[in-house]
Amino acid sequence: MEKLINQISLFQVSEIQLSYRLKIKASERPKIASSGDVYKVLLNNWDLDTLELRETLKILLLNRGNRILGIYEVSTGGMAGTVADPRLIFCAALKSAASSLILTHNHASGQLKPSSADLASTKKVSHADKFLEIDVLDHLIIAANRYYTPLLMKGSCSPF
């Protein structure tokens, strides 16, 4: 009897289903042409009451034409940091069939200089993009009135 129960349990597994529904027509989605465009979109989609309270990491998911498929909030942390889990980042990118993404996070302190944790997490995520063929175009650090775009923390200009 125990053997029969063990055999039956082998067939009881969860089914995984992926779906993604676009609410906006492709022609109506905002197109990103500069880091300034990214900043404007972010400010309109960020809880401004928490911008200087706690750090949040979000990604903009883009199609081949740099049109925004959506914004995904990866994590919310405390006053001094948040987690950039590459598995969550690329899970959202794969599910939305994104061609590229832009990492974004705020510094609650208002300081825009990237921390050593920012540098490390950006490097880690940018290494994963090569294998998955989902380009990490940039990483914006934002504050209430300004932003910093170090292009993968190399200090160069935005790729747009």
GROMACS .gro file of N, CA and C in nm:
model
  480
    1MET      N    1   0.082  -0.120   0.000
    1MET     CA    2   0.000   0.000   0.000
    1MET      C    3   0.087   0.127   0.000
    2GLU      N    4   0.195   0.124   0.082
    2GLU     CA    5   0.284   0.239   0.089
    2GLU      C    6   0.350   0.265  -0.046
    3LYS      N    7   0.386   0.158  -0.115
    3LYS     CA    8   0.447   0.171  -0.247
    3LYS      C    9   0.351   0.237  -0.345
    4LEU      N   10   0.223   0.203  -0.339
    4LEU     CA   11   0.121   0.262  -0.426
    4LEU      C   12   0.106   0.411  -0.397
    5ILE      N   13   0.106   0.448  -0.271
    5ILE     CA   14   0.094   0.590  -0.232
    5ILE      C   15   0.215   0.669  -0.283
    6ASN      N   16   0.336   0.612  -0.271
    6ASN     CA   17   0.456   0.680  -0.320
    6ASN      C   18   0.452   0.697  -0.472
    7GLN      N   19   0.400   0.596  -0.543
    7GLN     CA   20   0.389   0.606  -0.689
    7GLN      C   21   0.290   0.714  -0.729
    8ILE      N   22   0.179   0.724  -0.658
    8ILE     CA   23   0.078   0.826  -0.689
    8ILE      C   24   0.136   0.965  -0.663
    9SER      N   25   0.211   0.982  -0.556
    9SER     CA   26   0.266   1.114  -0.524
    9SER      C   27   0.366   1.161  -0.629
   10LEU      N   28   0.426   1.070  -0.703
   10LEU     CA   29   0.517   1.108  -0.810
   10LEU      C   30   0.447   1.185  -0.921
   11PHE      N   31   0.318   1.164  -0.934
   11PHE     CA   32   0.242   1.226  -1.042
   11PHE      C   33   0.168   1.352  -0.997
   12GLN      N   34   0.179   1.386  -0.871
   12GLN     CA   35   0.113   1.505  -0.820
   12GLN      C   36   0.214   1.619  -0.817
   13VAL      N   37   0.211   1.698  -0.921
   13VAL     CA   38   0.303   1.811  -0.931
   13VAL      C   39   0.224   1.936  -0.968
   14SER      N   40   0.281   2.050  -0.940
   14SER     CA   41   0.216   2.176  -0.975
   14SER      C   42   0.239   2.206  -1.122
   15GLU      N   43   0.138   2.262  -1.183
   15GLU     CA   44   0.151   2.306  -1.321
   15GLU      C   45   0.192   2.453  -1.320
   16ILE      N   46   0.289   2.487  -1.403
   16ILE     CA   47   0.335   2.625  -1.413
   16ILE      C   48   0.283   2.683  -1.543
   17GLN      N   49   0.220   2.798  -1.532
   17GLN     CA   50   0.165   2.863  -1.650
   17GLN      C   51   0.215   3.007  -1.653
   18LEU      N   52   0.263   3.051  -1.769
   18LEU     CA   53   0.310   3.187  -1.786
   18LEU      C   54   0.212   3.263  -1.874
   19SER      N   55   0.184   3.385  -1.835
   19SER     CA   56   0.099   3.470  -1.919
   19SER      C   57   0.143   3.614  -1.902
   20TYR      N   58   0.115   3.692  -2.004
   20TYR     CA   59   0.149   3.834  -2.001
   20TYR      C   60   0.049   3.903  -2.091
   21ARG      N   61  -0.025   3.997  -2.036
   21ARG     CA   62  -0.126   4.068  -2.113
   21ARG      C   63  -0.086   4.215  -2.125
   22LEU      N   64  -0.071   4.258  -2.247
   22LEU     CA   65  -0.040   4.398  -2.271
   22LEU      C   66  -0.169   4.479  -2.268
   23LYS      N   67  -0.170   4.585  -2.189
   23LYS     CA   68  -0.289   4.668  -2.177
   23LYS      C   69  -0.287   4.786  -2.274
   24ILE      N   70  -0.170   4.814  -2.328
   24ILE     CA   71  -0.153   4.932  -2.413
   24ILE      C   72  -0.102   4.887  -2.550
   25LYS      N   73  -0.160   4.941  -2.655
   25LYS     CA   74  -0.114   4.909  -2.790
   25LYS      C   75   0.032   4.949  -2.807
   26ALA      N   76   0.103   4.875  -2.890
   26ALA     CA   77   0.246   4.902  -2.912
   26ALA      C   78   0.272   5.045  -2.955
   27SER      N   79   0.187   5.098  -3.041
   27SER     CA   80   0.207   5.234  -3.092
   27SER      C   81   0.181   5.341  -2.985
   28GLU      N   82   0.114   5.305  -2.876
   28GLU     CA   83   0.082   5.401  -2.770
   28GLU      C   84   0.177   5.393  -2.651
   29ARG      N   85   0.267   5.298  -2.651
   29ARG     CA   86   0.362   5.285  -2.540
   29ARG      C   87   0.469   5.393  -2.550
   30PRO      N   88   0.512   5.447  -2.437
   30PRO     CA   89   0.618   5.548  -2.441
   30PRO      C   90   0.747   5.491  -2.498
   31LYS      N   91   0.814   5.571  -2.578
   31LYS     CA   92   0.942   5.532  -2.636
   31LYS      C   93   1.053   5.601  -2.559
   32ILE      N   94   1.156   5.526  -2.527
   32ILE     CA   95   1.270   5.579  -2.454
   32ILE      C   96   1.379   5.616  -2.554
   33ALA      N   97   1.414   5.745  -2.553
   33ALA     CA   98   1.520   5.792  -2.642
   33ALA      C   99   1.638   5.849  -2.563
   34SER      N  100   1.620   5.869  -2.432
   34SER     CA  101   1.727   5.925  -2.351
   34SER      C  102   1.705   5.888  -2.205
   35SER      N  103   1.807   5.909  -2.126
   35SER     CA  104   1.794   5.884  -1.982
   35SER      C  105   1.694   5.982  -1.920
   36GLY      N  106   1.680   6.101  -1.979
   36GLY     CA  107   1.580   6.196  -1.932
   36GLY      C  108   1.439   6.142  -1.948
   37ASP      N  109   1.415   6.069  -2.058
   37ASP     CA  110   1.284   6.005  -2.078
   37ASP      C  111   1.258   5.903  -1.968
   38VAL      N  112   1.361   5.827  -1.935
   38VAL     CA  113   1.347   5.726  -1.829
   38VAL      C  114   1.311   5.794  -1.698
   39TYR      N  115   1.381   5.901  -1.665
   39TYR     CA  116   1.357   5.973  -1.540
   39TYR      C  117   1.214   6.026  -1.533
   40LYS      N  118   1.165   6.084  -1.641
   40LYS     CA  119   1.027   6.136  -1.643
   40LYS      C  120   0.925   6.025  -1.620
   41VAL      N  121   0.945   5.912  -1.687
   41VAL     CA  122   0.853   5.799  -1.669
   41VAL      C  123   0.858   5.750  -1.525
   42LEU      N  124   0.978   5.741  -1.470
   42LEU     CA  125   0.992   5.693  -1.332
   42LEU      C  126   0.921   5.784  -1.233
   43LEU      N  127   0.941   5.914  -1.245
   43LEU     CA  128   0.876   6.005  -1.151
   43LEU      C  129   0.724   5.997  -1.157
   44ASN      N  130   0.672   5.969  -1.275
   44ASN     CA  131   0.527   5.955  -1.288
   44ASN      C  132   0.476   5.821  -1.238
   45ASN      N  133   0.566   5.727  -1.211
   45ASN     CA  134   0.526   5.593  -1.168
   45ASN      C  135   0.592   5.552  -1.037
   46TRP      N  136   0.635   5.648  -0.960
   46TRP     CA  137   0.701   5.620  -0.832
   46TRP      C  138   0.617   5.681  -0.722
   47ASP      N  139   0.610   5.617  -0.609
   47ASP     CA  140   0.542   5.674  -0.493
   47ASP      C  141   0.635   5.782  -0.437
   48LEU      N  142   0.608   5.907  -0.469
   48LEU     CA  143   0.697   6.017  -0.430
   48LEU      C  144   0.703   6.036  -0.279
   49ASP      N  145   0.603   5.985  -0.208
   49ASP     CA  146   0.604   5.993  -0.061
   49ASP      C  147   0.712   5.904   0.000
   50THR      N  148   0.761   5.807  -0.075
   50THR     CA  149   0.863   5.716  -0.022
   50THR      C  150   1.000   5.735  -0.089
   51LEU      N  151   1.009   5.825  -0.184
   51LEU     CA  152   1.133   5.845  -0.259
   51LEU      C  153   1.251   5.878  -0.169
   52GLU      N  154   1.226   5.956  -0.064
   52GLU     CA  155   1.334   5.994   0.028
   52GLU      C  156   1.323   5.921   0.162
   53LEU      N  157   1.245   5.812   0.162
   53LEU     CA  158   1.226   5.735   0.285
   53LEU      C  159   1.297   5.601   0.280
   54ARG      N  160   1.278   5.528   0.170
   54ARG     CA  161   1.338   5.395   0.158
   54ARG      C  162   1.376   5.367   0.013
   55GLU      N  163   1.473   5.280  -0.003
   55GLU     CA  164   1.521   5.246  -0.137
   55GLU      C  165   1.431   5.143  -0.204
   56THR      N  166   1.407   5.163  -0.332
   56THR     CA  167   1.329   5.071  -0.413
   56THR      C  168   1.403   5.049  -0.544
   57LEU      N  169   1.406   4.925  -0.589
   57LEU     CA  170   1.466   4.891  -0.717
   57LEU      C  171   1.355   4.854  -0.814
   58LYS      N  172   1.353   4.922  -0.928
   58LYS     CA  173   1.256   4.894  -1.033
   58LYS      C  174   1.331   4.874  -1.164
   59ILE      N  175   1.266   4.802  -1.254
   59ILE     CA  176   1.324   4.788  -1.388
   59ILE      C  177   1.221   4.832  -1.491
   60LEU      N  178   1.268   4.898  -1.594
   60LEU     CA  179   1.187   4.928  -1.711
   60LEU      C  180   1.214   4.818  -1.811
   61LEU      N  181   1.110   4.756  -1.860
   61LEU     CA  182   1.120   4.648  -1.957
   61LEU      C  183   1.087   4.705  -2.094
   62LEU      N  184   1.177   4.683  -2.190
   62LEU     CA  185   1.163   4.745  -2.322
   62LEU      C  186   1.157   4.640  -2.433
   63ASN      N  187   1.086   4.677  -2.541
   63ASN     CA  188   1.087   4.591  -2.660
   63ASN      C  189   1.203   4.634  -2.751
   64ARG      N  190   1.213   4.574  -2.868
   64ARG     CA  191   1.323   4.605  -2.961
   64ARG      C  192   1.327   4.752  -3.003
   65GLY      N  193   1.211   4.816  -3.007
   65GLY     CA  194   1.203   4.956  -3.047
   65GLY      C  195   1.217   5.053  -2.932
   66ASN      N  196   1.266   5.006  -2.816
   66ASN     CA  197   1.280   5.087  -2.694
   66ASN      C  198   1.148   5.143  -2.644
   67ARG      N  199   1.039   5.075  -2.674
   67ARG     CA  200   0.909   5.112  -2.617
   67ARG      C  201   0.889   5.034  -2.488
   68ILE      N  202   0.831   5.101  -2.390
   68ILE     CA  203   0.817   5.042  -2.258
   68ILE      C  204   0.705   4.938  -2.256
   69LEU      N  205   0.742   4.816  -2.220
   69LEU     CA  206   0.643   4.710  -2.201
   69LEU      C  207   0.581   4.721  -2.063
   70GLY      N  208   0.660   4.765  -1.967
   70GLY     CA  209   0.610   4.778  -1.831
   70GLY      C  210   0.722   4.814  -1.735
   71ILE      N  211   0.682   4.840  -1.611
   71ILE     CA  212   0.775   4.868  -1.502
   71ILE      C  213   0.750   4.762  -1.396
   72TYR      N  214   0.857   4.702  -1.347
   72TYR     CA  215   0.844   4.599  -1.245
   72TYR      C  216   0.923   4.641  -1.122
   73GLU      N  217   0.857   4.638  -1.006
   73GLU     CA  218   0.924   4.666  -0.880
   73GLU      C  219   0.988   4.538  -0.830
   74VAL      N  220   1.120   4.534  -0.833
   74VAL     CA  221   1.195   4.415  -0.796
   74VAL      C  222   1.201   4.400  -0.645
   75SER      N  223   1.233   4.510  -0.576
   75SER     CA  224   1.243   4.502  -0.430
   75SER      C  225   1.231   4.640  -0.367
   76THR      N  226   1.188   4.638  -0.242
   76THR     CA  227   1.185   4.757  -0.159
   76THR      C  228   1.262   4.724  -0.032
   77GLY      N  229   1.352   4.812   0.005
   77GLY     CA  230   1.437   4.786   0.121
   77GLY      C  231   1.416   4.888   0.230
   78GLY      N  232   1.525   4.921   0.293
   78GLY     CA  233   1.522   5.018   0.402
   78GLY      C  234   1.578   5.151   0.357
   79MET      N  235   1.626   5.227   0.452
   79MET     CA  236   1.677   5.360   0.421
   79MET      C  237   1.814   5.356   0.352
   80ALA      N  238   1.885   5.246   0.367
   80ALA     CA  239   2.021   5.242   0.316
   80ALA      C  240   2.046   5.134   0.211
   81GLY      N  241   1.943   5.064   0.167
   81GLY     CA  242   1.969   4.964   0.064
   81GLY      C  243   1.848   4.878   0.033
   82THR      N  244   1.860   4.807  -0.078
   82THR     CA  245   1.759   4.710  -0.121
   82THR      C  246   1.831   4.598  -0.196
   83VAL      N  247   1.761   4.493  -0.229
   83VAL     CA  248   1.823   4.376  -0.290
   83VAL      C  249   1.798   4.374  -0.441
   84ALA      N  250   1.904   4.348  -0.516
   84ALA     CA  251   1.893   4.336  -0.662
   84ALA      C  252   1.915   4.189  -0.698
   85ASP      N  253   1.810   4.110  -0.689
   85ASP     CA  254   1.820   3.967  -0.717
   85ASP      C  255   1.809   3.945  -0.868
   86PRO      N  256   1.917   3.903  -0.934
   86PRO     CA  257   1.913   3.884  -1.080
   86PRO      C  258   1.804   3.786  -1.124
   87ARG      N  259   1.773   3.688  -1.041
   87ARG     CA  260   1.669   3.591  -1.078
   87ARG      C  261   1.533   3.659  -1.090
   88LEU      N  262   1.502   3.749  -0.998
   88LEU     CA  263   1.375   3.822  -1.007
   88LEU      C  264   1.374   3.918  -1.125
   89ILE      N  265   1.488   3.983  -1.148
   89ILE     CA  266   1.499   4.079  -1.258
   89ILE      C  267   1.475   4.009  -1.391
   90PHE      N  268   1.545   3.899  -1.414
   90PHE     CA  269   1.533   3.831  -1.542
   90PHE      C  270   1.407   3.746  -1.553
   91CYS      N  271   1.349   3.707  -1.441
   91CYS     CA  272   1.218   3.640  -1.444
   91CYS      C  273   1.115   3.735  -1.506
   92ALA      N  274   1.114   3.859  -1.461
   92ALA     CA  275   1.021   3.958  -1.515
   92ALA      C  276   1.051   3.989  -1.661
   93ALA      N  277   1.179   3.999  -1.694
   93ALA     CA  278   1.218   4.029  -1.833
   93ALA      C  279   1.178   3.916  -1.927
   94LEU      N  280   1.200   3.793  -1.885
   94LEU     CA  281   1.163   3.679  -1.968
   94LEU      C  282   1.012   3.666  -1.982
   95LYS      N  283   0.941   3.686  -1.872
   95LYS     CA  284   0.795   3.673  -1.875
   95LYS      C  285   0.731   3.778  -1.966
   96SER      N  286   0.790   3.896  -1.971
   96SER     CA  287   0.733   4.003  -2.054
   96SER      C  288   0.789   4.002  -2.196
   97ALA      N  289   0.876   3.908  -2.226
   97ALA     CA  290   0.941   3.897  -2.358
   97ALA      C  291   1.017   4.026  -2.392
   98ALA      N  292   1.081   4.084  -2.291
   98ALA     CA  293   1.158   4.208  -2.309
   98ALA      C  294   1.286   4.180  -2.387
   99SER      N  295   1.324   4.275  -2.470
   99SER     CA  296   1.451   4.268  -2.542
   99SER      C  297   1.563   4.332  -2.463
  100SER      N  298   1.525   4.428  -2.378
  100SER     CA  299   1.623   4.497  -2.296
  100SER      C  300   1.556   4.549  -2.170
  101LEU      N  301   1.638   4.596  -2.078
  101LEU     CA  302   1.584   4.652  -1.955
  101LEU      C  303   1.676   4.762  -1.905
  102ILE      N  304   1.620   4.845  -1.820
  102ILE     CA  305   1.695   4.952  -1.755
  102ILE      C  306   1.674   4.937  -1.605
  103LEU      N  307   1.783   4.923  -1.534
  103LEU     CA  308   1.778   4.916  -1.388
  103LEU      C  309   1.760   5.057  -1.333
  104THR      N  310   1.680   5.070  -1.230
  104THR     CA  311   1.661   5.201  -1.166
  104THR      C  312   1.644   5.180  -1.016
  105HIS      N  313   1.699   5.267  -0.940
  105HIS     CA  314   1.669   5.268  -0.797
  105HIS      C  315   1.693   5.407  -0.742
  106ASN      N  316   1.635   5.432  -0.629
  106ASN     CA  317   1.652   5.562  -0.565
  106ASN      C  318   1.747   5.548  -0.447
  107HIS      N  319   1.806   5.658  -0.409
  107HIS     CA  320   1.881   5.667  -0.285
  107HIS      C  321   1.801   5.757  -0.193
  108ALA      N  322   1.753   5.701  -0.083
  108ALA     CA  323   1.671   5.778   0.010
  108ALA      C  324   1.746   5.899   0.065
  109SER      N  325   1.877   5.889   0.072
  109SER     CA  326   1.959   5.999   0.124
  109SER      C  327   1.963   6.118   0.029
  110GLY      N  328   1.928   6.096  -0.097
  110GLY     CA  329   1.936   6.201  -0.197
  110GLY      C  330   2.072   6.206  -0.265
  111GLN      N  331   2.171   6.135  -0.211
  111GLN     CA  332   2.304   6.129  -0.271
  111GLN      C  333   2.298   6.037  -0.393
  112LEU      N  334   2.354   6.079  -0.503
  112LEU     CA  335   2.345   6.001  -0.626
  112LEU      C  336   2.468   5.918  -0.657
  113LYS      N  337   2.573   5.932  -0.580
  113LYS     CA  338   2.694   5.854  -0.605
  113LYS      C  339   2.665   5.706  -0.580
  114PRO      N  340   2.704   5.620  -0.676
  114PRO     CA  341   2.680   5.477  -0.658
  114PRO      C  342   2.763   5.419  -0.543
  115SER      N  343   2.700   5.335  -0.463
  115SER     CA  344   2.770   5.268  -0.353
  115SER      C  345   2.845   5.147  -0.407
  116SER      N  346   2.927   5.087  -0.325
  116SER     CA  347   2.998   4.966  -0.367
  116SER      C  348   2.898   4.853  -0.393
  117ALA      N  349   2.788   4.850  -0.317
  117ALA     CA  350   2.683   4.750  -0.342
  117ALA      C  351   2.615   4.775  -0.477
  118ASP      N  352   2.596   4.901  -0.513
  118ASP     CA  353   2.539   4.935  -0.645
  118ASP      C  354   2.630   4.884  -0.757
  119LEU      N  355   2.758   4.908  -0.740
  119LEU     CA  356   2.855   4.865  -0.841
  119LEU      C  357   2.856   4.712  -0.856
  120ALA      N  358   2.855   4.644  -0.744
  120ALA     CA  359   2.859   4.498  -0.746
  120ALA      C  360   2.733   4.437  -0.806
  121SER      N  361   2.617   4.489  -0.766
  121SER     CA  362   2.492   4.432  -0.817
  121SER      C  363   2.473   4.461  -0.965
  122THR      N  364   2.514   4.578  -1.009
  122THR     CA  365   2.503   4.611  -1.151
  122THR      C  366   2.594   4.521  -1.234
  123LYS      N  367   2.713   4.498  -1.186
  123LYS     CA  368   2.807   4.410  -1.255
  123LYS      C  369   2.750   4.268  -1.263
  124LYS      N  370   2.693   4.221  -1.155
  124LYS     CA  371   2.635   4.087  -1.151
  124LYS      C  372   2.521   4.072  -1.251
  125VAL      N  373   2.431   4.169  -1.254
  125VAL     CA  374   2.316   4.165  -1.346
  125VAL      C  375   2.364   4.178  -1.491
  126SER      N  376   2.462   4.264  -1.515
  126SER     CA  377   2.508   4.285  -1.652
  126SER      C  378   2.582   4.163  -1.708
  127HIS      N  379   2.637   4.080  -1.621
  127HIS     CA  380   2.699   3.955  -1.668
  127HIS      C  381   2.592   3.854  -1.710
  128ALA      N  382   2.481   3.851  -1.639
  128ALA     CA  383   2.373   3.756  -1.671
  128ALA      C  384   2.305   3.791  -1.802
  129ASP      N  385   2.303   3.916  -1.839
  129ASP     CA  386   2.231   3.957  -1.962
  129ASP      C  387   2.294   3.898  -2.088
  130LYS      N  388   2.421   3.870  -2.085
  130LYS     CA  389   2.488   3.815  -2.204
  130LYS      C  390   2.432   3.678  -2.241
  131PHE      N  391   2.414   3.595  -2.142
  131PHE     CA  392   2.364   3.460  -2.164
  131PHE      C  393   2.219   3.459  -2.209
  132LEU      N  394   2.138   3.547  -2.151
  132LEU     CA  395   1.994   3.549  -2.181
  132LEU      C  396   1.959   3.636  -2.301
  133GLU      N  397   2.056   3.711  -2.352
  133GLU     CA  398   2.035   3.801  -2.465
  133GLU      C  399   1.925   3.905  -2.438
  134ILE      N  400   1.925   3.954  -2.316
  134ILE     CA  401   1.838   4.065  -2.276
  134ILE      C  402   1.934   4.174  -2.227
  135ASP      N  403   1.950   4.278  -2.307
  135ASP     CA  404   2.049   4.381  -2.277
  135ASP      C  405   2.010   4.466  -2.158
  136VAL      N  406   2.106   4.488  -2.069
  136VAL     CA  407   2.090   4.586  -1.962
  136VAL      C  408   2.147   4.716  -2.018
  137LEU      N  409   2.058   4.809  -2.053
  137LEU     CA  410   2.101   4.931  -2.122
  137LEU      C  411   2.162   5.035  -2.030
  138ASP      N  412   2.111   5.043  -1.908
  138ASP     CA  413   2.158   5.149  -1.820
  138ASP      C  414   2.114   5.120  -1.678
  139HIS      N  415   2.161   5.201  -1.586
  139HIS     CA  416   2.122   5.194  -1.445
  139HIS      C  417   2.112   5.338  -1.395
  140LEU      N  418   1.990   5.382  -1.370
  140LEU     CA  419   1.968   5.517  -1.319
  140LEU      C  420   1.952   5.514  -1.168
  141ILE      N  421   2.019   5.606  -1.102
  141ILE     CA  422   1.998   5.630  -0.960
  141ILE      C  423   1.922   5.761  -0.953
  142ILE      N  424   1.807   5.760  -0.888
  142ILE     CA  425   1.723   5.880  -0.890
  142ILE      C  426   1.704   5.941  -0.752
  143ALA      N  427   1.675   6.067  -0.753
  143ALA     CA  428   1.636   6.144  -0.635
  143ALA      C  429   1.519   6.233  -0.678
  144ALA      N  430   1.468   6.311  -0.587
  144ALA     CA  431   1.348   6.391  -0.614
  144ALA      C  432   1.365   6.489  -0.731
  145ASN      N  433   1.481   6.552  -0.743
  145ASN     CA  434   1.498   6.656  -0.844
  145ASN      C  435   1.606   6.627  -0.947
  146ARG      N  436   1.667   6.510  -0.940
  146ARG     CA  437   1.776   6.481  -1.034
  146ARG      C  438   1.800   6.331  -1.040
  147TYR      N  439   1.888   6.293  -1.132
  147TYR     CA  440   1.924   6.153  -1.146
  147TYR      C  441   2.069   6.141  -1.190
  148TYR      N  442   2.123   6.023  -1.176
  148TYR     CA  443   2.259   5.994  -1.218
  148TYR      C  444   2.253   5.869  -1.305
  149THR      N  445   2.315   5.873  -1.420
  149THR     CA  446   2.314   5.760  -1.511
  149THR      C  447   2.456   5.723  -1.550
  150PRO      N  448   2.516   5.637  -1.472
  150PRO     CA  449   2.655   5.601  -1.498
  150PRO      C  450   2.676   5.491  -1.600
  151LEU      N  451   2.573   5.454  -1.675
  151LEU     CA  452   2.581   5.347  -1.776
  151LEU      C  453   2.659   5.228  -1.723
  152LEU      N  454   2.589   5.146  -1.651
  152LEU     CA  455   2.649   5.026  -1.592
  152LEU      C  456   2.769   5.060  -1.504
  153MET      N  457   2.758   5.174  -1.440
  153MET     CA  458   2.857   5.219  -1.343
  153MET      C  459   2.996   5.239  -1.403
  154LYS      N  460   3.003   5.273  -1.531
  154LYS     CA  461   3.132   5.299  -1.594
  154LYS      C  462   3.156   5.449  -1.610
  155GLY      N  463   3.057   5.531  -1.574
  155GLY     CA  464   3.075   5.674  -1.577
  155GLY      C  465   3.061   5.737  -1.715
  156SER      N  466   3.017   5.664  -1.814
  156SER     CA  467   3.002   5.722  -1.947
  156SER      C  468   2.858   5.767  -1.970
  157CYS      N  469   2.832   5.814  -2.088
  157CYS     CA  470   2.701   5.867  -2.120
  157CYS      C  471   2.599   5.755  -2.141
  158SER      N  472   2.473   5.795  -2.139
  158SER     CA  473   2.365   5.701  -2.163
  158SER      C  474   2.374   5.644  -2.305
  159PRO      N  475   2.330   5.519  -2.326
  159PRO     CA  476   2.341   5.458  -2.457
  159PRO      C  477   2.240   5.508  -2.559
  160PHE      N  478   2.150   5.592  -2.520
  160PHE     CA  479   2.042   5.633  -2.610
  160PHE      C  480   2.086   5.744  -2.703
   0.00000   0.00000   0.00000
